[in-house]
Short mmCIF file of C-alpha atoms in Angstrom, two decimals:
data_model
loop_
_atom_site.label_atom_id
_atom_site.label_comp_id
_atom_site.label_asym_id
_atom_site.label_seq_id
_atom_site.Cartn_x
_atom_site.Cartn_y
_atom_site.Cartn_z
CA UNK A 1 -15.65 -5.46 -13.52
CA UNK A 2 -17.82 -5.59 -10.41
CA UNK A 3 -16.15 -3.46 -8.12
CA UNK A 4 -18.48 -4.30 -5.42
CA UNK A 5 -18.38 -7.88 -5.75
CA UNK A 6 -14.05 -7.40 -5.63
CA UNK A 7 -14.38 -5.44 -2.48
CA UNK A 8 -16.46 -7.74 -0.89
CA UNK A 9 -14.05 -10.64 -2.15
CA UNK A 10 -11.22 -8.52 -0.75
CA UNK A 11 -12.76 -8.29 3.06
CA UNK A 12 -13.49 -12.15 3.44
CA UNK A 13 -9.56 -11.90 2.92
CA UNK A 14 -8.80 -9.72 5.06
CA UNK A 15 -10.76 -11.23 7.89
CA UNK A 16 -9.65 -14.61 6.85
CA UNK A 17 -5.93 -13.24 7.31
CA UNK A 18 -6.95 -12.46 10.65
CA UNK A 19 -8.26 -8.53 10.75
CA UNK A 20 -11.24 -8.81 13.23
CA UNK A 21 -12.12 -5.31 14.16
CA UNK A 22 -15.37 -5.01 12.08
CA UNK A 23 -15.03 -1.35 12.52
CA UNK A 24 -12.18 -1.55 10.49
CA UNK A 25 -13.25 -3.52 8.06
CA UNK A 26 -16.47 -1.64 7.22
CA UNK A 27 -14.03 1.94 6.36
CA UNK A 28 -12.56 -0.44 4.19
CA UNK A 29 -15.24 -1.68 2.81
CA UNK A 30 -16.50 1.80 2.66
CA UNK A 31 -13.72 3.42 0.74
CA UNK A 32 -13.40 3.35 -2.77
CA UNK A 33 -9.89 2.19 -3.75
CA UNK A 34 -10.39 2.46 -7.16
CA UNK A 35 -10.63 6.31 -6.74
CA UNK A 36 -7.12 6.23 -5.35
CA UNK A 37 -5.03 3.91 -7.78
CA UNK A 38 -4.06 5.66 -11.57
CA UNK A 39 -6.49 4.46 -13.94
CA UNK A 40 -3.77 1.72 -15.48
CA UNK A 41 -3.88 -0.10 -12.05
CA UNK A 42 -7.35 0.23 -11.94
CA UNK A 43 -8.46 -3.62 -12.34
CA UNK A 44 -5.54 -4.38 -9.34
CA UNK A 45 -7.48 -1.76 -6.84
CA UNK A 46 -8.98 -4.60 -4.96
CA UNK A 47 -6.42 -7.21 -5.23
CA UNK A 48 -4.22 -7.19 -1.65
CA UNK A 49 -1.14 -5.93 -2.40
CA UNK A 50 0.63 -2.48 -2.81
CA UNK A 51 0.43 -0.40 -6.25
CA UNK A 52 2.45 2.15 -7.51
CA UNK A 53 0.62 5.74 -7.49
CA UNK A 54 3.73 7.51 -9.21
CA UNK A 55 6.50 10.01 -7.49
CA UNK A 56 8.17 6.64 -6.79
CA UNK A 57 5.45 6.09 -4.26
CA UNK A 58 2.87 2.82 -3.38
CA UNK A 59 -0.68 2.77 -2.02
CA UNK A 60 -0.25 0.30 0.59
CA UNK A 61 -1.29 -3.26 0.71
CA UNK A 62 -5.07 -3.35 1.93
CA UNK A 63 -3.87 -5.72 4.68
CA UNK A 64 -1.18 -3.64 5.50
CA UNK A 65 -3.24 -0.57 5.97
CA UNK A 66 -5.92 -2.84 8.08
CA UNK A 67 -3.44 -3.88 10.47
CA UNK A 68 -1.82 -0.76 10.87
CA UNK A 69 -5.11 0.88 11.37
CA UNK A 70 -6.44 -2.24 13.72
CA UNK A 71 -3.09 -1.58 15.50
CA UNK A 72 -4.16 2.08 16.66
CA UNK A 73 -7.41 1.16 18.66
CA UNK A 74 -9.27 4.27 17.20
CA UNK A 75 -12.63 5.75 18.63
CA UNK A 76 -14.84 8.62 17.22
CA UNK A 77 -12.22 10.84 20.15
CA UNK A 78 -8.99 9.79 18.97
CA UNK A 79 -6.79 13.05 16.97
CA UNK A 80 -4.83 10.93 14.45
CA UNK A 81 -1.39 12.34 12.50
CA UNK A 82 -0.47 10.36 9.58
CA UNK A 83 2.69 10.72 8.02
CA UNK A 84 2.93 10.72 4.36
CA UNK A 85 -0.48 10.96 2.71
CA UNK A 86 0.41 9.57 -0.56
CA UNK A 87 -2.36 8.65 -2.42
CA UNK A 88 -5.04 9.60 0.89
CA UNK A 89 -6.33 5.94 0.55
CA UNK A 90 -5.12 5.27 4.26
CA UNK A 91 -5.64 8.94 5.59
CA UNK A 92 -9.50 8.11 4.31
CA UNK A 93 -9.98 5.13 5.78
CA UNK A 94 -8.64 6.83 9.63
CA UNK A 95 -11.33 9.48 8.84
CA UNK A 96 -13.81 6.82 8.85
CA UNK A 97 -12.68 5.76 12.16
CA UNK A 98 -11.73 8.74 14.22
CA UNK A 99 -12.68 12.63 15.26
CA UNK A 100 -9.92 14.34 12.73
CA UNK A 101 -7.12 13.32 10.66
CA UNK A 102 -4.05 15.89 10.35
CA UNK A 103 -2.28 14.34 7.28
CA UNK A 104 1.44 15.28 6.23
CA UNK A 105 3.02 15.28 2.30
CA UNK A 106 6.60 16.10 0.79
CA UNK A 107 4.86 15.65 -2.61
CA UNK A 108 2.60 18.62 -3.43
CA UNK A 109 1.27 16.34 -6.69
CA UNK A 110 0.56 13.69 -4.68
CA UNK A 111 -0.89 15.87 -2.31
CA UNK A 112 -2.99 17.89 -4.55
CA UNK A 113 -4.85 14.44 -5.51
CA UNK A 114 -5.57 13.26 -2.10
CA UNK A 115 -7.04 16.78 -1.39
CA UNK A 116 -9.18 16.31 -4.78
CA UNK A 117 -10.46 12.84 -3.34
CA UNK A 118 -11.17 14.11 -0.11
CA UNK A 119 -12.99 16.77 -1.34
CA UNK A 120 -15.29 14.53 -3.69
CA UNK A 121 -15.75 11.59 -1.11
CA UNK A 122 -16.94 14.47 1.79
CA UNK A 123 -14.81 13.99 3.72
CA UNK A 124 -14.32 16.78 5.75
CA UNK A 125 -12.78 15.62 9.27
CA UNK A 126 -9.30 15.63 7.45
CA UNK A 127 -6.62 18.47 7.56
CA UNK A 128 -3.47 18.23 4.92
CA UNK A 129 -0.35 19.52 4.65
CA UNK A 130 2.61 19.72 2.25
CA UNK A 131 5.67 19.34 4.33
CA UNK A 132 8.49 17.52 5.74
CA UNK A 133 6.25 14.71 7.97
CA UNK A 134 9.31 13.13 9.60
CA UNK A 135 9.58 16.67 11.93
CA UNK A 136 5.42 15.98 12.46
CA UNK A 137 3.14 18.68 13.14
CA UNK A 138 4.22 20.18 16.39
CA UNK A 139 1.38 23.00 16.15
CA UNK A 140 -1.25 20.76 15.93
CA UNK A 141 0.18 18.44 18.61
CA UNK A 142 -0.37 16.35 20.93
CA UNK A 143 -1.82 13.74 19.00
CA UNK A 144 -3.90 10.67 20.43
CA UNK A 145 -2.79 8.37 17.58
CA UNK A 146 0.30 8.78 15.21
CA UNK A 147 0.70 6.30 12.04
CA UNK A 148 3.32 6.16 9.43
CA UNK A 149 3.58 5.07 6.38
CA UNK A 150 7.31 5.22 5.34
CA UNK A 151 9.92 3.15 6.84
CA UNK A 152 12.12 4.85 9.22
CA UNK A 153 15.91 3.53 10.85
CA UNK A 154 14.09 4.21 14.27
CA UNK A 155 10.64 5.60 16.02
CA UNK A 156 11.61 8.90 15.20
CA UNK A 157 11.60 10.78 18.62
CA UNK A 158 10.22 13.98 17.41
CA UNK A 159 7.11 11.95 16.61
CA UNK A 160 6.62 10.36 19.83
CA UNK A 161 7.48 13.64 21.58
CA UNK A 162 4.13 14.81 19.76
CA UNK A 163 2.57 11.77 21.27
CA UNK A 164 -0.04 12.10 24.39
CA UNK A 165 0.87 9.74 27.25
CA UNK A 166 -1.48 6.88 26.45
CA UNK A 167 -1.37 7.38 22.58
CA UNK A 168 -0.17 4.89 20.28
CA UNK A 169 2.04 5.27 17.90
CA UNK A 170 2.40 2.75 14.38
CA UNK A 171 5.45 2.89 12.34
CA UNK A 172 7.24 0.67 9.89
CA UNK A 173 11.26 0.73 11.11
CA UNK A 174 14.23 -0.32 8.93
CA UNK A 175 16.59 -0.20 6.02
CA UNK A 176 14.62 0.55 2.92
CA UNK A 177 16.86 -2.30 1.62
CA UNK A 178 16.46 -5.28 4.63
CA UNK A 179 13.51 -6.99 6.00
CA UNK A 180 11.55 -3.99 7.82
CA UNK A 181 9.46 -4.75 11.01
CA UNK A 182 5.83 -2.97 11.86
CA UNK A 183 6.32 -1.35 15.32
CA UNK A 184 3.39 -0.42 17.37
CA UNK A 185 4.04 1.71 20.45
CA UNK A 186 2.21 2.87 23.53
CA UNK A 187 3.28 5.78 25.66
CA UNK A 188 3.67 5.74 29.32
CA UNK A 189 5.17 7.73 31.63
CA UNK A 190 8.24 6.06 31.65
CA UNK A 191 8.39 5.78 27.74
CA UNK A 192 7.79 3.99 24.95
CA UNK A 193 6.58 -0.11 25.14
CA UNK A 194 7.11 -1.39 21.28
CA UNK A 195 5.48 -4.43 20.48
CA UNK A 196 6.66 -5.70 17.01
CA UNK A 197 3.66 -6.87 14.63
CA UNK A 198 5.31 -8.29 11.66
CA UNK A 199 7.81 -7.78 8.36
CA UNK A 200 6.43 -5.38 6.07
CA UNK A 201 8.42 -3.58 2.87
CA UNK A 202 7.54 0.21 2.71
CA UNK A 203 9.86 3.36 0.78
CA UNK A 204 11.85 5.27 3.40
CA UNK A 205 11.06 8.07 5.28
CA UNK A 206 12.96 10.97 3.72
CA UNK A 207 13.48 14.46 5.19
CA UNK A 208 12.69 17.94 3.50
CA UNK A 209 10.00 18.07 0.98
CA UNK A 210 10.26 17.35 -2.83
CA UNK A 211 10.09 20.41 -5.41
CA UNK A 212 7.23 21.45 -6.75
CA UNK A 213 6.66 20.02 -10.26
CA UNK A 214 4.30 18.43 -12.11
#
């Protein structure tokens, strides 16, 4: 398999679907996928849609994690918290795109392999932690930019109170069982203004942190 030639394939979708922030298609382009799918997916890791990566957990769709990325506006400034690092495939791609990525995991596995990846693909602007993401990371805060990638019931307050007035904040909200809708969220003074960006289908945020065992 040509991996280049399927990455290539995969951007001209992407852009054709309507992603148009080149900046965000080169860290895609950029990123190897391949590194963060198990080997028995391997031949999927450039088709667009999710994959499972184990721990009854997905890597996201590639045009899920370009819009959700296109959504935050990010600059070489912007101080990015990402809850749920899964496989670090999306956590990667914000490194590509921002000053430093503070990334949040219940699953030490999953965790451990992202950190591996990270390691190997030098990419050093990103900070990980095994945790409960849904309570964020209130030492590290405030955030400029604050993306999840689990489906909450709600824009989980705690998260936007680690926000920065004039962040934005990207999160998938609904019943792990309905239609879920892609939220993206700027705040003001006065709040938060939610603008809804489509229906997406992503696990639920869960609270806690899931033993450690391999």
């Amino acid at each position: 398999m040509d991996l280049q030639s399927e990455r290539a394939r995969l951007i001209l979708t992407l852009r054709r679907n309507g992603i148009l922030d080149q900046a965000v298609l080169t860290a895609l382009e950029q990123t190897p996928r391949e590194l963060f799918v198990p080997e028995t997916f391997r031949r999927h890791a450039y088709d667009d849609s999710a994959l499972p990566i184990g721990r009854g957990q997905t890597i996201s769709q590639p045009f899920v994690v370009a819009l959700m990325t296109e959504a935050l506006k990010l600059d070489r400034r912007c101080k990015v918290l990402e809850v749920g690092t899964g496989s670090g495939y999306q956590a990667a791609v914000l490194s590509r795109l921002s000053r430093r990525v503070y990334t949040v995991e219940r699953h030490k596995p999953l965790l451990r392999e992202a950190e591996s990846l990270f390691r190997h693909l030098d990419l050093h602007n990103i900070v990980t932690k095994y945790g409960d993401g849904a309570t964020g990371w209130q030492e590290q805060a405030p955030f400029d930019r604050i993306i999840v990638t689990a489906a909450a019931m709600d824009v989980p307050p705690v998260l936007v109170d680690q926000l920065a007035v004039g962040g934005r904040i990207v999160v998938p909200v609904g019943d792990h069982d309905l239609p879920q809708v892609l939220l993206c969220g700027t705040k003001t003074e006065g709040g938060l203004e939610l603008e809804e960006m489509g229906d997406v289908r992503f696990v639920p945020l869960l609270p806690g942190v899931e033993a450690d065992r391999d």
